CSV table of C-alpha atoms and ligand atoms in Angstrom, one decimal:
chain,number,residue,atom,x,y,z
A,1,UNK,CA,112.8,181.2,75.6
A,2,UNK,CA,111.9,180.4,72.0
A,3,UNK,CA,110.1,177.3,73.3
A,4,UNK,CA,108.3,178.9,76.2
A,5,UNK,CA,104.6,178.3,75.7
A,6,UNK,CA,103.5,180.5,78.6
A,7,UNK,CA,105.4,183.4,77.2
A,8,UNK,CA,104.1,182.7,73.7
A,9,UNK,CA,100.5,182.8,75.0
A,10,UNK,CA,101.2,186.2,76.7
A,11,UNK,CA,102.8,187.6,73.5
A,12,UNK,CA,99.9,186.3,71.4
A,13,UNK,CA,97.4,188.2,73.7
A,14,UNK,CA,99.5,191.4,73.3
A,15,UNK,CA,99.5,191.0,69.5
A,16,UNK,CA,95.7,190.4,69.6
A,17,UNK,CA,95.1,193.5,71.6
A,18,UNK,CA,97.5,195.6,69.4
A,19,UNK,CA,95.4,194.5,66.4
A,20,UNK,CA,92.2,195.7,68.1
A,21,UNK,CA,93.8,199.0,69.0
A,22,UNK,CA,94.6,199.6,65.3
A,23,UNK,CA,91.3,198.3,64.0
A,24,UNK,CA,89.4,200.5,66.4
A,25,UNK,CA,91.2,203.6,65.1
A,26,UNK,CA,92.8,204.2,68.5
A,27,UNK,CA,96.4,203.8,67.4
A,28,UNK,CA,97.2,206.4,64.6
A,29,UNK,CA,100.9,206.7,63.7
A,30,UNK,CA,102.9,205.4,66.7
A,31,UNK,CA,100.1,206.1,69.2
A,32,UNK,CA,99.9,204.0,72.3
A,33,UNK,CA,102.1,201.6,74.2
A,34,UNK,CA,101.9,198.4,76.2
A,35,UNK,CA,103.9,196.9,79.0
A,36,UNK,CA,103.2,193.5,80.6
A,37,UNK,CA,105.0,191.9,83.5
A,38,UNK,CA,105.8,188.4,82.2
A,39,UNK,CA,108.2,187.4,85.1
A,40,UNK,CA,105.9,184.6,86.2
A,41,UNK,CA,105.9,183.1,82.7
A,42,UNK,CA,109.7,182.6,82.7
A,43,UNK,CA,111.8,179.9,84.4
A,44,UNK,CA,114.6,180.8,86.9
A,45,UNK,CA,117.1,180.2,84.1
A,46,UNK,CA,115.3,182.3,81.5
A,47,UNK,CA,115.1,185.2,84.0
A,48,UNK,CA,118.9,185.1,84.1
A,49,UNK,CA,119.8,185.1,80.4
A,50,UNK,CA,122.5,187.4,79.3
A,51,UNK,CA,121.4,190.9,78.3
A,52,UNK,CA,121.5,191.9,74.6
A,53,UNK,CA,121.3,195.6,75.2
A,54,UNK,CA,123.0,198.3,77.2
A,55,UNK,CA,122.1,199.1,80.8
A,56,UNK,CA,119.8,202.1,80.9
A,57,UNK,CA,119.6,204.0,84.2
A,58,UNK,CA,116.1,204.5,85.6
A,59,UNK,CA,115.0,207.9,87.0
A,60,UNK,CA,114.1,206.3,90.4
A,61,UNK,CA,114.9,203.0,92.1
A,62,UNK,CA,112.1,200.5,91.5
A,63,UNK,CA,112.0,198.7,94.8
A,64,UNK,CA,109.1,196.5,93.9
A,65,UNK,CA,110.3,195.4,90.5
A,66,UNK,CA,113.8,194.2,91.2
A,67,UNK,CA,114.6,191.4,88.8
A,68,UNK,CA,111.2,191.7,87.1
A,69,UNK,CA,110.8,191.1,83.3
A,70,UNK,CA,108.5,193.0,81.1
A,71,UNK,CA,107.4,192.8,77.5
A,72,UNK,CA,107.3,196.4,76.2
A,73,UNK,CA,106.4,197.9,72.9
A,74,UNK,CA,109.2,199.8,71.1
A,75,UNK,CA,109.5,203.5,70.8
A,76,UNK,CA,108.1,204.9,67.5
A,77,UNK,CA,106.6,201.5,66.6
A,78,UNK,CA,103.2,201.2,65.1
A,79,UNK,CA,100.5,199.1,66.8
A,80,UNK,CA,99.5,197.6,63.5
A,81,UNK,CA,103.0,196.1,63.2
A,82,UNK,CA,103.1,195.1,66.9
A,83,UNK,CA,100.0,193.0,66.0
A,84,UNK,CA,101.9,191.3,63.1
A,85,UNK,CA,105.3,191.0,64.6
A,86,UNK,CA,105.5,191.6,68.3
A,87,UNK,CA,109.2,190.7,68.5
A,88,UNK,CA,110.2,193.2,65.7
A,89,UNK,CA,108.2,195.9,67.5
A,90,UNK,CA,108.8,195.2,71.2
A,91,UNK,CA,111.2,193.4,73.5
A,92,UNK,CA,111.7,191.8,76.9
A,93,UNK,CA,113.5,194.1,79.4
A,94,UNK,CA,114.8,193.1,82.8
A,95,UNK,CA,115.0,195.4,85.8
A,96,UNK,CA,118.3,195.1,87.6
A,97,UNK,CA,118.6,193.3,91.0
A,98,UNK,CA,119.0,196.8,92.6
A,99,UNK,CA,116.0,198.3,90.7
A,100,UNK,CA,118.2,201.1,89.3
A,101,UNK,CA,118.5,200.2,85.6
A,102,UNK,CA,116.9,198.0,82.9
A,103,UNK,CA,118.4,196.2,80.0
A,104,UNK,CA,116.9,194.5,76.9
A,105,UNK,CA,117.3,190.7,77.2
A,106,UNK,CA,115.2,189.2,74.3
A,107,UNK,CA,114.6,188.8,71.4
A,108,UNK,CA,115.8,191.8,69.4
A,109,UNK,CA,117.5,194.9,70.7
A,110,UNK,CA,114.4,197.2,70.3
A,111,UNK,CA,114.4,200.5,72.1
A,112,UNK,CA,111.4,200.6,74.5
A,113,UNK,CA,108.5,203.0,74.4
A,114,UNK,CA,109.2,206.6,75.4
A,115,UNK,CA,106.6,206.0,78.2
A,116,UNK,CA,108.7,203.2,79.7
A,117,UNK,CA,109.9,205.0,82.8
A,118,UNK,CA,106.3,206.1,83.5
A,119,UNK,CA,104.9,202.6,82.9
A,120,UNK,CA,107.4,201.1,85.2
A,121,UNK,CA,106.8,203.6,88.0
A,122,UNK,CA,103.1,202.7,87.7
A,123,UNK,CA,103.8,199.0,87.9
A,124,UNK,CA,106.1,199.7,90.9
A,125,UNK,CA,103.4,201.8,92.6
A,126,UNK,CA,100.6,199.3,92.1
A,127,UNK,CA,102.7,196.5,93.4
A,128,UNK,CA,103.6,198.6,96.5
A,129,UNK,CA,99.9,199.0,97.3
A,130,UNK,CA,99.2,195.3,96.7
A,131,UNK,CA,97.1,195.7,93.6
A,132,UNK,CA,97.2,192.7,91.3
A,133,UNK,CA,98.5,194.5,88.2
A,134,UNK,CA,100.6,193.0,85.4
A,135,UNK,CA,99.6,195.3,82.5
A,136,UNK,CA,99.7,199.0,81.6
A,137,UNK,CA,97.9,199.7,78.4
A,138,UNK,CA,97.9,203.2,76.8
A,139,UNK,CA,95.9,204.1,73.7
A,140,UNK,CA,94.1,207.0,72.0
A,141,UNK,CA,90.3,206.2,71.7
A,142,UNK,CA,88.8,209.0,69.6
A,143,UNK,CA,85.5,209.3,71.5
A,144,UNK,CA,87.0,209.2,75.0
A,145,UNK,CA,89.7,211.7,74.1
A,146,UNK,CA,87.0,213.9,72.5
A,147,UNK,CA,85.3,214.1,75.9
A,148,UNK,CA,88.5,215.4,77.5
A,149,UNK,CA,88.3,218.5,75.3
A,150,UNK,CA,85.3,219.7,77.4
A,151,UNK,CA,85.8,221.3,80.8
A,152,UNK,CA,82.5,219.6,81.8
A,153,UNK,CA,84.1,216.2,81.6
A,154,UNK,CA,87.5,217.0,83.1
A,155,UNK,CA,86.0,216.0,86.5
A,156,UNK,CA,86.4,212.4,87.7
A,157,UNK,CA,83.0,212.2,89.3
A,158,UNK,CA,81.1,213.8,86.5
A,159,UNK,CA,82.6,211.8,83.7
A,160,UNK,CA,82.5,208.5,85.7
A,161,UNK,CA,78.8,209.0,86.4
A,162,UNK,CA,77.9,209.9,82.8
A,163,UNK,CA,79.8,206.9,81.4
A,164,UNK,CA,78.5,204.5,84.0
A,165,UNK,CA,74.9,205.7,83.3
A,166,UNK,CA,74.9,204.8,79.6
A,167,UNK,CA,75.0,201.0,80.0
A,168,UNK,CA,75.0,198.7,83.1
A,169,UNK,CA,78.3,196.9,82.0
A,170,UNK,CA,80.2,200.1,82.4
A,171,UNK,CA,80.0,200.3,86.2
A,172,UNK,CA,80.5,196.6,86.5
A,173,UNK,CA,83.8,196.7,84.5
A,174,UNK,CA,85.1,200.0,85.9
A,175,UNK,CA,83.9,199.8,89.5
A,176,UNK,CA,86.6,202.3,90.7
A,177,UNK,CA,85.5,204.8,88.1
A,178,UNK,CA,87.9,206.9,86.0
A,179,UNK,CA,90.6,209.3,87.1
A,180,UNK,CA,91.5,212.5,85.2
A,181,UNK,CA,94.9,213.9,84.6
A,182,UNK,CA,95.1,217.5,83.3
A,183,UNK,CA,97.3,218.0,80.2
A,184,UNK,CA,101.0,217.2,80.6
A,185,UNK,CA,103.8,216.6,78.0
A,186,UNK,CA,103.7,213.0,76.8
A,187,UNK,CA,106.5,210.7,78.2
A,188,UNK,CA,107.3,212.9,81.2
A,189,UNK,CA,107.6,211.8,84.8
A,190,UNK,CA,105.2,214.7,85.7
A,191,UNK,CA,102.6,212.8,83.6
A,192,UNK,CA,103.6,209.6,85.3
A,193,UNK,CA,103.4,211.0,88.8
A,194,UNK,CA,100.0,212.7,88.2
A,195,UNK,CA,98.8,209.3,86.8
A,196,UNK,CA,100.0,207.4,89.8
A,197,UNK,CA,98.1,209.7,92.1
A,198,UNK,CA,94.9,208.8,90.2
A,199,UNK,CA,95.7,205.1,90.2
A,200,UNK,CA,95.5,205.1,94.0
A,201,UNK,CA,91.7,205.3,93.5
A,202,UNK,CA,91.1,204.1,89.9
A,203,UNK,CA,92.2,201.5,87.4
A,204,UNK,CA,91.7,203.7,84.4
A,205,UNK,CA,93.0,207.2,83.9
A,206,UNK,CA,92.1,209.7,81.2
A,207,UNK,CA,94.8,212.1,80.0
A,208,UNK,CA,93.4,215.4,78.9
A,209,UNK,CA,93.5,215.9,75.1
A,210,UNK,CA,95.8,212.8,74.7
A,211,UNK,CA,94.5,209.3,75.6
A,212,UNK,CA,93.6,206.7,78.1
A,213,UNK,CA,95.6,204.4,80.4
A,214,UNK,CA,94.2,201.2,81.9
A,215,UNK,CA,95.9,198.9,84.4
A,216,UNK,CA,95.0,195.3,85.3
A,217,UNK,CA,95.9,191.6,85.4
A,218,UNK,CA,95.4,190.8,81.8
A,219,UNK,CA,95.9,192.7,78.6
A,220,UNK,CA,92.6,191.5,77.1
A,221,UNK,CA,90.8,192.7,80.2
A,222,UNK,CA,92.4,196.1,80.0
A,223,UNK,CA,91.3,196.3,76.3
A,224,UNK,CA,87.7,195.3,77.4
A,225,UNK,CA,87.6,198.1,80.0
A,226,UNK,CA,88.6,200.8,77.5
A,227,UNK,CA,86.3,199.3,74.8
A,228,UNK,CA,83.3,199.4,77.3
A,229,UNK,CA,84.1,203.0,78.3
A,230,UNK,CA,84.3,203.8,74.6
A,231,UNK,CA,80.9,202.2,74.0
A,232,UNK,CA,79.4,204.4,76.7
A,233,UNK,CA,81.0,207.5,75.1
A,234,UNK,CA,79.6,206.5,71.7
A,235,UNK,CA,76.1,206.2,73.1
A,236,UNK,CA,76.4,209.6,74.8
A,237,UNK,CA,77.8,211.3,71.7
A,238,UNK,CA,75.3,209.5,69.3
A,239,UNK,CA,72.4,210.7,71.4
A,240,UNK,CA,73.7,214.3,71.4
A,241,UNK,CA,74.3,214.1,67.6
A,242,UNK,CA,70.6,212.9,67.2
A,243,UNK,CA,69.6,216.1,69.0
A,244,UNK,CA,68.6,214.8,72.5
A,245,UNK,CA,70.1,214.6,75.9
A,246,UNK,CA,70.5,210.9,76.8
A,247,UNK,CA,68.5,210.2,80.0
A,248,UNK,CA,71.1,207.9,81.6
A,249,UNK,CA,70.5,205.2,84.2
A,250,UNK,CA,69.2,206.7,87.5
A,251,UNK,CA,71.3,206.6,90.7
A,252,UNK,CA,69.2,203.7,92.1
A,253,UNK,CA,69.7,201.5,89.0
A,254,UNK,CA,73.4,202.2,89.2
A,255,UNK,CA,73.6,201.5,93.0
A,256,UNK,CA,71.6,198.2,92.6
A,257,UNK,CA,74.5,196.9,90.5
A,258,UNK,CA,76.8,197.0,93.5
A,259,UNK,CA,75.2,194.0,95.4
A,260,UNK,CA,74.0,192.4,92.2
A,261,UNK,CA,77.6,192.1,90.9
A,262,UNK,CA,79.5,191.9,94.2
A,263,UNK,CA,81.2,195.3,93.7
A,264,UNK,CA,81.2,196.1,97.4
A,265,UNK,CA,84.8,195.0,97.7
A,266,UNK,CA,85.9,198.0,95.6
A,267,UNK,CA,84.1,200.5,97.9
A,268,UNK,CA,85.4,199.0,101.2
A,269,UNK,CA,89.1,199.5,100.3
A,270,UNK,CA,91.3,201.6,102.7
B,301,2HA,O1,103.9,206.1,72.2
B,301,2HA,O2,101.1,207.5,72.7
B,301,2HA,O3,101.9,208.9,74.7
B,301,2HA,C1,103.2,207.2,71.7
B,301,2HA,C2,102.3,207.7,72.7
B,301,2HA,C3,102.9,208.5,73.8
B,302,ZN,ZN1,99.8,208.6,73.8
């Protein structure tokens, strides 16, 4: 595993994104967590290495993730240190062949994020509906969390349309819009289940008064999605601070992006 270049590339991208989360001010204290399915980066042999940690029972059987391997950030670890030393602040875990427990297999026996059961249930769900998802990224962007403190924006359609209408890129990068989950205690399966409900229709979910969760194929892409949503929120908030209501792109300008950028496929699902 020490000489696996594909794995090293994945881990380098995770470290890169962890540094962005810290630099952006989205990762105070131990805020945020990352899980990435790296199974395809490992050889058959590497997938079978002996565990270095105990078996930890999962709350539900993960049918879709049997034998899968994830890099996960560690519980209580700081993103700024994940950026510097991903193997001191995260580990590879393997889901058992029956999908009923996980165990740490590499490189240090780091205890995974408190959100691990919820991340895994999201990976499991997205795989079950055929969505090409390898990454769950959770972070605390100040501007986006600020919006979730207003009842006005705790509405998926309202906040999606507002954020989309600030810059064209926003709709292009989040064609399924954003889902909203009312406040729940962090790390609970209640929060995970409410998030999964929203992931059926969206790739990005806002957790009221807490943070954002993005899912996708690539950890850098997930960062870009949150970064673009944050840019829209900053434009909105800046206009409000300057004392005017931002006009926003009109519906026609937003709708014209659909054929121009081939977004129809996202609206013809189900
Ligand atoms: O890992 O952000 O939601 C710390 C958190 C929990
Ligand atoms: Zn959080």
